[in-house]
Amino acid sequence: MIPIALPFLGDEEANAAREAILSGWVSQGPQVAAFEREFSALVGAPYATAVSNCTTALHLALVAANIGPGDEVVTASHSFIATANSVRYCGATAVFVDINPDTYNIDPLKVAEAITPRTRAIIAVHQMGLPCDLPALAALARQHNLVLIEDAACAAGSEIRVDGIWERIGKAHGQITCFSFHPRKVITTGEGGMLTTSEPEFDRKFKLLRQHAMSVPDTVRHGASQTIFEQYLDVGFNYRMTDIQAAIGRTQLTKLDGIVTRRRALAARYTEMLGNIEGLRLPSEPDWARSNWQSYCVRLPDHVDQREIMQALLDQDIATRRGIMCSHREPAYAGEKPRHGLRQSELAQDRAILLPLYAQMTDDDQARVADAVRTELGM
Ligand SMILES: *Cc1c(COP(=O)(O)O)cnc(C)c1O
């Protein structure tokens, strides 16, 4: 069976977890602090805060930006449902805009059209690891005094060229960037998330609110020679990452560049092997973006049935997934009529499929996938 994805974990991560377990401190502690330092250094952001997953990271980002009832947040419907849900958690309204069919990312022109006097933030999703047009979105956010939050759940290791210089996603191009370490992403801690920012006030709020808004963290109380009583300064959350996860994450970070290099080579090879198939549209990068290729998404020719080809490939032990879902079509969002056209988002869900891609994928297995796709498409 060729799976859709496979986490790149081995003995090094198992040993790191073992050491953390045997250290006597397993909840948020020194491993989390070290993971934050190393992650912020890697992406080039002044501050990083580790949390339990990217859904909680997005929620914290919105809470820290004071988003609440009556506020609107412009974002993509074409995303994992957690993006829209994070807005709902705050009692605010997600205003969905359509994607550009070439990049699967939100179109800054459509974002501009969706801004109203109630708009307070934009959540830009770097879908499947491909960076959004951040300079355009950042300019829009500045012009309208909005908070630009990046949903970089899939984009650890992706890069964008800004003023001629390649920079990693997370280097505070918007105000806040949120990452996921779920096993479907390029590096994993089982479950896990990270927020990066260049603004100390946001960082202070993330670190306070992820731990119940506790005035003195447990790490400080344990090391103190005087008795300290803590206070709860606000209604916070338990969004902590554990030291076991952080120890795994630190090891994964050392492998990130190698994983991305391999994924980029595999993506380039798919593009080579699947070229010249009538009607099949392959993904591509703008010249200012380098994707980590969290997913390789192809648009099927018009006459091909999405479910049928996925089943035909599954019958040959090749797992695929349909295109990224649209939140506005899910029962949870059925009560809200979208304000803006979402045709490209719907087409991407209905007409695209994701092919298997993971760092350990062998050239032979990849050739088997490409051959099967070619045969099923009658080429
Ligand atoms: C995976 C994903 C999330 C949620 O991440 P978790 O860590 O599983 O909470 C959010 N947004 C996007 C775009 C994702 O792909």
Coordinates of C-alpha atoms and ligand atoms in Angstrom, one line a residue:
M1 CA 0.0 0.0 0.0
I2 CA 1.3 3.5 -0.9
P3 CA -0.1 5.8 1.8
I4 CA -1.1 9.5 1.1
A5 CA 1.4 10.6 3.7
L6 CA 3.8 9.2 6.3
P7 CA 5.5 11.0 9.2
F8 CA 9.3 11.1 9.0
L9 CA 10.0 9.7 12.5
G10 CA 12.7 7.3 13.7
D11 CA 15.0 6.3 16.6
E12 CA 16.2 9.8 17.2
E13 CA 12.7 11.0 18.0
A14 CA 12.0 7.9 20.1
N15 CA 15.2 8.6 22.1
A16 CA 14.4 12.2 22.5
A17 CA 10.9 11.3 23.9
R18 CA 12.5 8.7 26.2
E19 CA 14.9 11.3 27.6
A20 CA 12.1 13.8 28.2
I21 CA 10.0 11.1 30.0
L22 CA 12.9 10.1 32.2
S23 CA 13.9 13.7 33.0
G24 CA 11.1 14.0 35.6
W25 CA 9.5 16.9 33.8
V26 CA 6.9 15.9 31.2
S27 CA 4.5 18.9 30.9
Q28 CA 5.5 22.3 29.5
G29 CA 9.0 22.9 30.7
P30 CA 12.6 23.2 29.5
Q31 CA 12.1 21.2 26.3
V32 CA 9.2 23.5 25.2
A33 CA 11.4 26.6 25.9
A34 CA 14.2 25.2 23.9
F35 CA 11.9 24.2 21.0
E36 CA 10.5 27.7 21.0
R37 CA 14.1 29.2 20.8
E38 CA 15.1 26.9 18.1
F39 CA 12.0 27.3 16.0
S40 CA 12.1 31.1 16.2
A41 CA 15.7 31.1 15.2
L42 CA 15.0 28.8 12.3
V43 CA 12.2 30.9 10.8
G44 CA 13.7 34.2 11.7
A45 CA 11.0 35.5 14.1
P46 CA 11.8 37.3 17.3
Y47 CA 9.3 35.3 19.4
A48 CA 7.7 31.8 19.3
T49 CA 5.1 30.1 21.6
A50 CA 4.5 26.4 21.5
V51 CA 0.9 25.2 22.0
S52 CA -1.2 22.0 21.8
N53 CA -2.1 22.2 18.1
C54 CA -2.6 24.7 15.3
T55 CA -6.3 25.0 16.0
T56 CA -5.6 26.4 19.5
A57 CA -2.8 28.5 18.0
L58 CA -5.3 30.2 15.6
H59 CA -7.8 30.7 18.5
L60 CA -5.1 32.3 20.7
A61 CA -4.0 34.5 17.8
L62 CA -7.6 35.8 17.4
V63 CA -8.1 36.2 21.2
A64 CA -4.8 38.1 21.5
A65 CA -6.0 40.4 18.7
N66 CA -9.2 41.0 20.7
I67 CA -11.5 39.6 18.0
G68 CA -15.0 39.1 19.3
P69 CA -18.7 39.1 18.6
G70 CA -19.7 41.5 15.8
D71 CA -16.2 41.4 14.2
E72 CA -15.5 40.0 10.8
V73 CA -12.4 38.0 9.7
V74 CA -11.8 37.6 6.0
T75 CA -10.4 34.1 5.1
A76 CA -10.6 31.1 2.8
S77 CA -13.5 28.6 2.9
H78 CA -11.2 26.3 0.9
S79 CA -9.2 25.2 4.0
F80 CA -9.2 22.7 6.8
I81 CA -12.3 23.5 8.9
A82 CA -10.2 24.6 11.8
T83 CA -9.4 27.9 10.1
A84 CA -13.1 28.9 10.1
N85 CA -13.8 27.3 13.4
S86 CA -11.2 29.4 15.2
V87 CA -13.2 32.5 14.1
R88 CA -16.4 31.0 15.4
Y89 CA -14.8 30.2 18.8
C90 CA -14.5 34.0 19.3
G91 CA -18.1 34.6 18.3
A92 CA -16.9 36.5 15.2
T93 CA -17.9 35.9 11.6
A94 CA -15.7 34.3 9.0
V95 CA -16.2 36.1 5.7
F96 CA -15.1 33.6 3.0
V97 CA -13.4 34.7 -0.2
D98 CA -12.5 32.7 -3.3
I99 CA -9.2 31.3 -4.2
N100 CA -7.0 31.7 -7.2
P101 CA -7.3 28.4 -9.1
D102 CA -3.6 28.4 -10.0
T103 CA -2.3 28.6 -6.4
Y104 CA -5.3 27.4 -4.4
N105 CA -4.6 30.5 -2.2
I106 CA -6.9 33.5 -1.4
D107 CA -6.8 36.3 -4.0
P108 CA -5.8 39.6 -2.5
L109 CA -8.1 41.5 -4.8
K110 CA -11.1 39.4 -3.5
V111 CA -9.9 40.0 0.0
A112 CA -10.0 43.8 -0.7
E113 CA -13.5 43.5 -2.0
A114 CA -14.7 41.7 1.2
I115 CA -13.5 44.3 3.7
T116 CA -16.3 46.1 5.5
P117 CA -16.3 48.5 8.5
R118 CA -16.6 45.4 10.7
T119 CA -13.5 43.7 9.4
R120 CA -10.8 43.3 12.0
A121 CA -8.5 40.6 10.7
I122 CA -7.4 38.5 7.7
I123 CA -6.4 34.9 8.1
A124 CA -4.3 34.0 5.1
V125 CA -3.9 30.3 4.6
H126 CA -0.7 29.0 3.0
Q127 CA -2.6 26.2 1.4
M128 CA -0.7 22.8 1.1
G129 CA 2.5 24.7 1.9
L130 CA 2.4 27.2 -0.9
P131 CA 2.9 30.8 0.4
C132 CA 0.2 33.3 -0.2
D133 CA 0.9 36.7 -1.7
L134 CA 2.0 38.1 1.6
P135 CA 3.3 41.5 0.5
A136 CA -0.1 42.3 -1.1
L137 CA -2.0 41.0 1.9
A138 CA 0.2 42.9 4.4
A139 CA -0.3 46.1 2.4
L140 CA -4.0 45.6 2.5
A141 CA -3.9 44.9 6.3
R142 CA -1.9 48.1 6.9
Q143 CA -4.2 50.2 4.8
H144 CA -7.3 49.0 6.6
N145 CA -5.7 48.7 10.1
L146 CA -6.4 44.9 10.2
V147 CA -4.4 42.1 11.9
L148 CA -2.8 39.8 9.4
I149 CA -2.8 36.2 10.8
E150 CA -1.1 33.5 8.7
D151 CA -2.5 30.0 8.9
A152 CA 0.8 28.3 8.1
A153 CA -0.4 24.9 9.4
C154 CA 1.1 23.2 6.4
A155 CA 3.9 25.7 5.7
A156 CA 6.9 24.9 8.0
G157 CA 10.0 25.1 5.8
S158 CA 8.2 27.0 3.0
E159 CA 9.8 30.2 1.7
I160 CA 8.9 33.5 0.1
R161 CA 11.0 36.1 -1.7
V162 CA 10.5 39.6 -0.2
D163 CA 12.5 42.5 -1.6
G164 CA 14.8 40.0 -3.4
I165 CA 15.6 38.0 -0.3
W166 CA 14.3 34.4 0.4
E167 CA 12.7 34.3 3.9
R168 CA 11.0 31.5 5.7
I169 CA 7.3 31.5 6.4
G170 CA 7.0 32.5 10.1
K171 CA 9.3 35.4 9.9
A172 CA 6.5 37.7 10.9
H173 CA 5.4 38.9 7.5
G174 CA 2.0 39.3 9.0
Q175 CA 1.5 40.0 12.7
I176 CA 1.1 36.4 13.8
T177 CA 1.9 33.0 12.1
C178 CA 0.4 29.7 13.3
F179 CA 2.0 26.3 12.5
S180 CA 0.8 22.7 13.0
F181 CA 2.8 19.6 13.9
H182 CA 0.0 17.1 13.1
P183 CA 1.3 13.9 11.4
R184 CA -0.1 15.1 8.0
K185 CA 2.2 18.1 8.1
V186 CA 5.9 18.0 7.0
I187 CA 7.3 17.8 10.6
T188 CA 5.3 16.4 13.5
T189 CA 5.1 16.1 17.3
G190 CA 2.1 13.8 17.2
E191 CA -0.1 16.8 17.9
G192 CA 1.4 20.3 18.3
G193 CA 1.4 23.9 17.2
M194 CA 3.5 27.1 17.3
L195 CA 2.8 30.8 17.1
T196 CA 5.5 33.2 15.9
T197 CA 5.3 37.0 16.0
S198 CA 7.6 40.1 16.1
E199 CA 5.4 41.9 18.6
P200 CA 6.3 41.4 22.3
E201 CA 2.8 42.2 23.5
F202 CA 1.3 39.4 21.4
D203 CA 4.0 37.0 22.6
R204 CA 3.3 37.9 26.2
K205 CA -0.5 37.3 25.7
F206 CA 0.1 33.9 24.0
K207 CA 2.4 32.7 26.9
L208 CA 0.0 33.9 29.5
L209 CA -3.3 32.7 27.9
R210 CA -2.0 29.2 26.9
Q211 CA -1.5 28.4 30.6
H212 CA -4.7 29.6 32.3
A213 CA -3.5 33.2 32.5
M214 CA -1.5 32.1 35.5
S215 CA 0.5 35.0 37.0
V216 CA 3.5 32.8 37.9
P217 CA 4.1 29.7 35.8
D218 CA 4.7 26.3 37.5
T219 CA 8.3 26.2 36.2
V220 CA 9.1 29.3 38.2
R221 CA 7.2 28.2 41.4
H222 CA 9.1 24.8 41.4
G223 CA 12.4 26.6 41.2
A224 CA 11.7 29.2 43.9
S225 CA 13.1 29.2 47.4
Q226 CA 10.2 31.3 48.7
T227 CA 6.6 30.2 48.8
I228 CA 4.7 31.8 45.9
F229 CA 1.0 32.0 45.4
E230 CA -0.2 32.3 41.8
Q231 CA -3.1 34.3 40.5
Y232 CA -5.3 33.9 37.5
L233 CA -5.3 37.2 35.7
D234 CA -7.8 36.5 33.0
V235 CA -9.9 33.6 31.7
G236 CA -7.2 31.6 30.0
F237 CA -6.9 28.2 28.4
N238 CA -4.9 25.0 28.8
Y239 CA -3.2 25.0 25.3
R240 CA 0.1 23.7 26.5
M241 CA 2.5 21.5 24.6
T242 CA 4.2 18.8 26.6
D243 CA 8.0 18.4 27.0
I244 CA 7.7 15.0 25.4
Q245 CA 6.3 16.5 22.2
A246 CA 8.8 19.4 22.3
A247 CA 11.7 17.0 22.5
I248 CA 10.4 15.2 19.4
G249 CA 9.9 18.6 17.7
R250 CA 13.5 19.7 18.4
T251 CA 14.7 16.5 16.6
Q252 CA 12.3 17.1 13.7
L253 CA 13.5 20.6 13.3
T254 CA 17.0 19.4 12.6
K255 CA 15.6 17.3 9.7
L256 CA 13.3 20.0 8.3
D257 CA 15.7 21.2 5.5
G258 CA 16.4 17.6 4.4
I259 CA 12.7 16.7 4.4
V260 CA 11.8 19.8 2.4
T261 CA 14.6 19.1 -0.1
R262 CA 13.4 15.6 -0.7
R263 CA 9.7 16.7 -1.0
R264 CA 10.7 19.4 -3.5
A265 CA 12.6 16.8 -5.6
L266 CA 9.6 14.4 -5.5
A267 CA 7.2 17.2 -6.5
A268 CA 9.5 18.2 -9.4
R269 CA 9.6 14.5 -10.5
Y270 CA 5.8 14.2 -10.4
T271 CA 5.6 17.3 -12.6
E272 CA 8.0 15.7 -15.0
M273 CA 6.3 12.3 -15.0
L274 CA 2.7 13.7 -15.3
G275 CA 3.5 16.2 -18.0
N276 CA 1.6 16.2 -21.3
I277 CA -1.6 14.5 -20.1
E278 CA -4.5 16.1 -21.9
G279 CA -6.6 18.2 -19.5
L280 CA -4.6 17.4 -16.3
R281 CA -3.5 20.5 -14.5
L282 CA -0.4 20.2 -12.4
P283 CA 0.4 22.5 -9.5
S284 CA 3.1 25.2 -9.8
E285 CA 4.8 27.8 -7.8
P286 CA 5.0 31.6 -8.5
D287 CA 8.7 32.5 -9.0
W288 CA 8.6 34.3 -5.6
A289 CA 7.5 31.2 -3.6
R290 CA 9.1 27.9 -2.6
S291 CA 6.6 25.4 -1.3
N292 CA 7.5 22.6 1.1
W293 CA 5.0 20.6 -1.0
Q294 CA 3.0 19.4 2.0
S295 CA 0.6 18.1 -0.7
Y296 CA 0.8 17.5 -4.4
C297 CA -2.6 18.5 -5.8
V298 CA -3.6 17.8 -9.5
R299 CA -6.7 19.1 -11.2
L300 CA -8.5 16.3 -13.1
P301 CA -9.5 16.6 -16.8
D302 CA -13.2 17.6 -17.1
H303 CA -14.4 14.1 -18.3
V304 CA -12.9 12.2 -15.3
D305 CA -15.0 11.4 -12.3
Q306 CA -13.1 12.2 -9.1
R307 CA -14.5 9.4 -6.9
E308 CA -14.0 6.8 -9.7
I309 CA -10.3 7.6 -10.3
M310 CA -9.7 7.7 -6.5
Q311 CA -11.3 4.2 -6.2
A312 CA -9.4 2.9 -9.2
L313 CA -6.1 4.0 -7.6
L314 CA -7.2 2.6 -4.2
D315 CA -7.9 -0.8 -5.9
Q316 CA -4.2 -0.7 -7.0
D317 CA -3.1 0.0 -3.3
I318 CA -2.5 3.7 -4.0
A319 CA -4.1 6.1 -1.5
T320 CA -5.3 9.6 -2.6
R321 CA -7.5 12.3 -1.1
R322 CA -9.9 14.7 -2.8
G323 CA -9.1 18.3 -3.0
I324 CA -9.1 20.6 0.0
M325 CA -12.6 20.9 1.5
C326 CA -14.7 24.0 1.5
S327 CA -16.0 25.0 5.0
H328 CA -19.1 26.8 3.7
R329 CA -20.4 23.5 2.3
E330 CA -20.2 21.6 5.7
P331 CA -23.3 21.2 7.8
A332 CA -21.6 23.2 10.6
Y333 CA -21.7 26.3 8.3
A334 CA -25.0 25.6 6.5
G335 CA -26.8 28.4 8.3
E336 CA -24.6 31.1 6.9
K337 CA -25.1 32.1 3.3
P338 CA -21.7 33.0 1.8
R339 CA -21.5 36.7 0.8
H340 CA -19.0 36.2 -2.0
G341 CA -18.8 33.8 -4.9
L342 CA -16.8 30.7 -4.1
R343 CA -16.8 28.9 -7.4
Q344 CA -13.1 28.3 -7.7
S345 CA -13.0 26.9 -4.1
E346 CA -15.8 24.5 -5.0
L347 CA -14.2 23.4 -8.2
A348 CA -10.9 22.8 -6.4
Q349 CA -12.7 20.5 -3.9
D350 CA -14.6 18.6 -6.6
R351 CA -12.1 18.4 -9.4
A352 CA -8.7 18.0 -7.7
I353 CA -7.0 15.1 -6.0
L354 CA -3.9 14.8 -3.8
L355 CA -1.3 12.3 -4.7
P356 CA 0.9 10.4 -2.2
L357 CA 4.0 12.4 -1.2
Y358 CA 6.3 11.8 1.8
A359 CA 10.1 12.1 2.4
Q360 CA 10.7 8.3 2.5
M361 CA 8.8 7.7 -0.7
T362 CA 11.0 5.7 -3.1
D363 CA 11.5 6.6 -6.7
D364 CA 9.9 3.3 -7.7
D365 CA 6.8 3.8 -5.6
Q366 CA 6.4 7.3 -7.1
A367 CA 6.8 5.9 -10.6
R368 CA 4.1 3.4 -9.8
V369 CA 1.7 6.2 -8.8
A370 CA 2.5 8.2 -11.9
D371 CA 2.1 5.2 -14.2
A372 CA -1.3 4.3 -12.6
V373 CA -2.5 7.9 -12.9
R374 CA -1.4 8.0 -16.6
T375 CA -3.1 4.6 -17.3
E376 CA -6.4 5.7 -15.5
L377 CA -6.4 8.9 -17.6
G378 CA -6.0 6.8 -20.7
M379 CA -2.5 8.0 -21.6
Ligands
LIG1 C1 -4.0 20.9 9.7 C2 -4.6 22.3 9.5 C3 -5.0 23.0 10.6 C4 -5.2 22.4 12.0 O1 -4.0 22.0 12.6 P1 -4.1 21.1 13.9 O2 -2.7 21.1 14.4 O3 -4.5 19.7 13.5 O4 -5.0 21.7 14.8 C5 -5.4 24.3 10.4 N1 -5.4 24.9 9.2 C6 -4.9 24.2 8.1 C7 -4.8 24.9 6.8 C8 -4.5 22.9 8.2 O5 -4.1 22.3 7.2

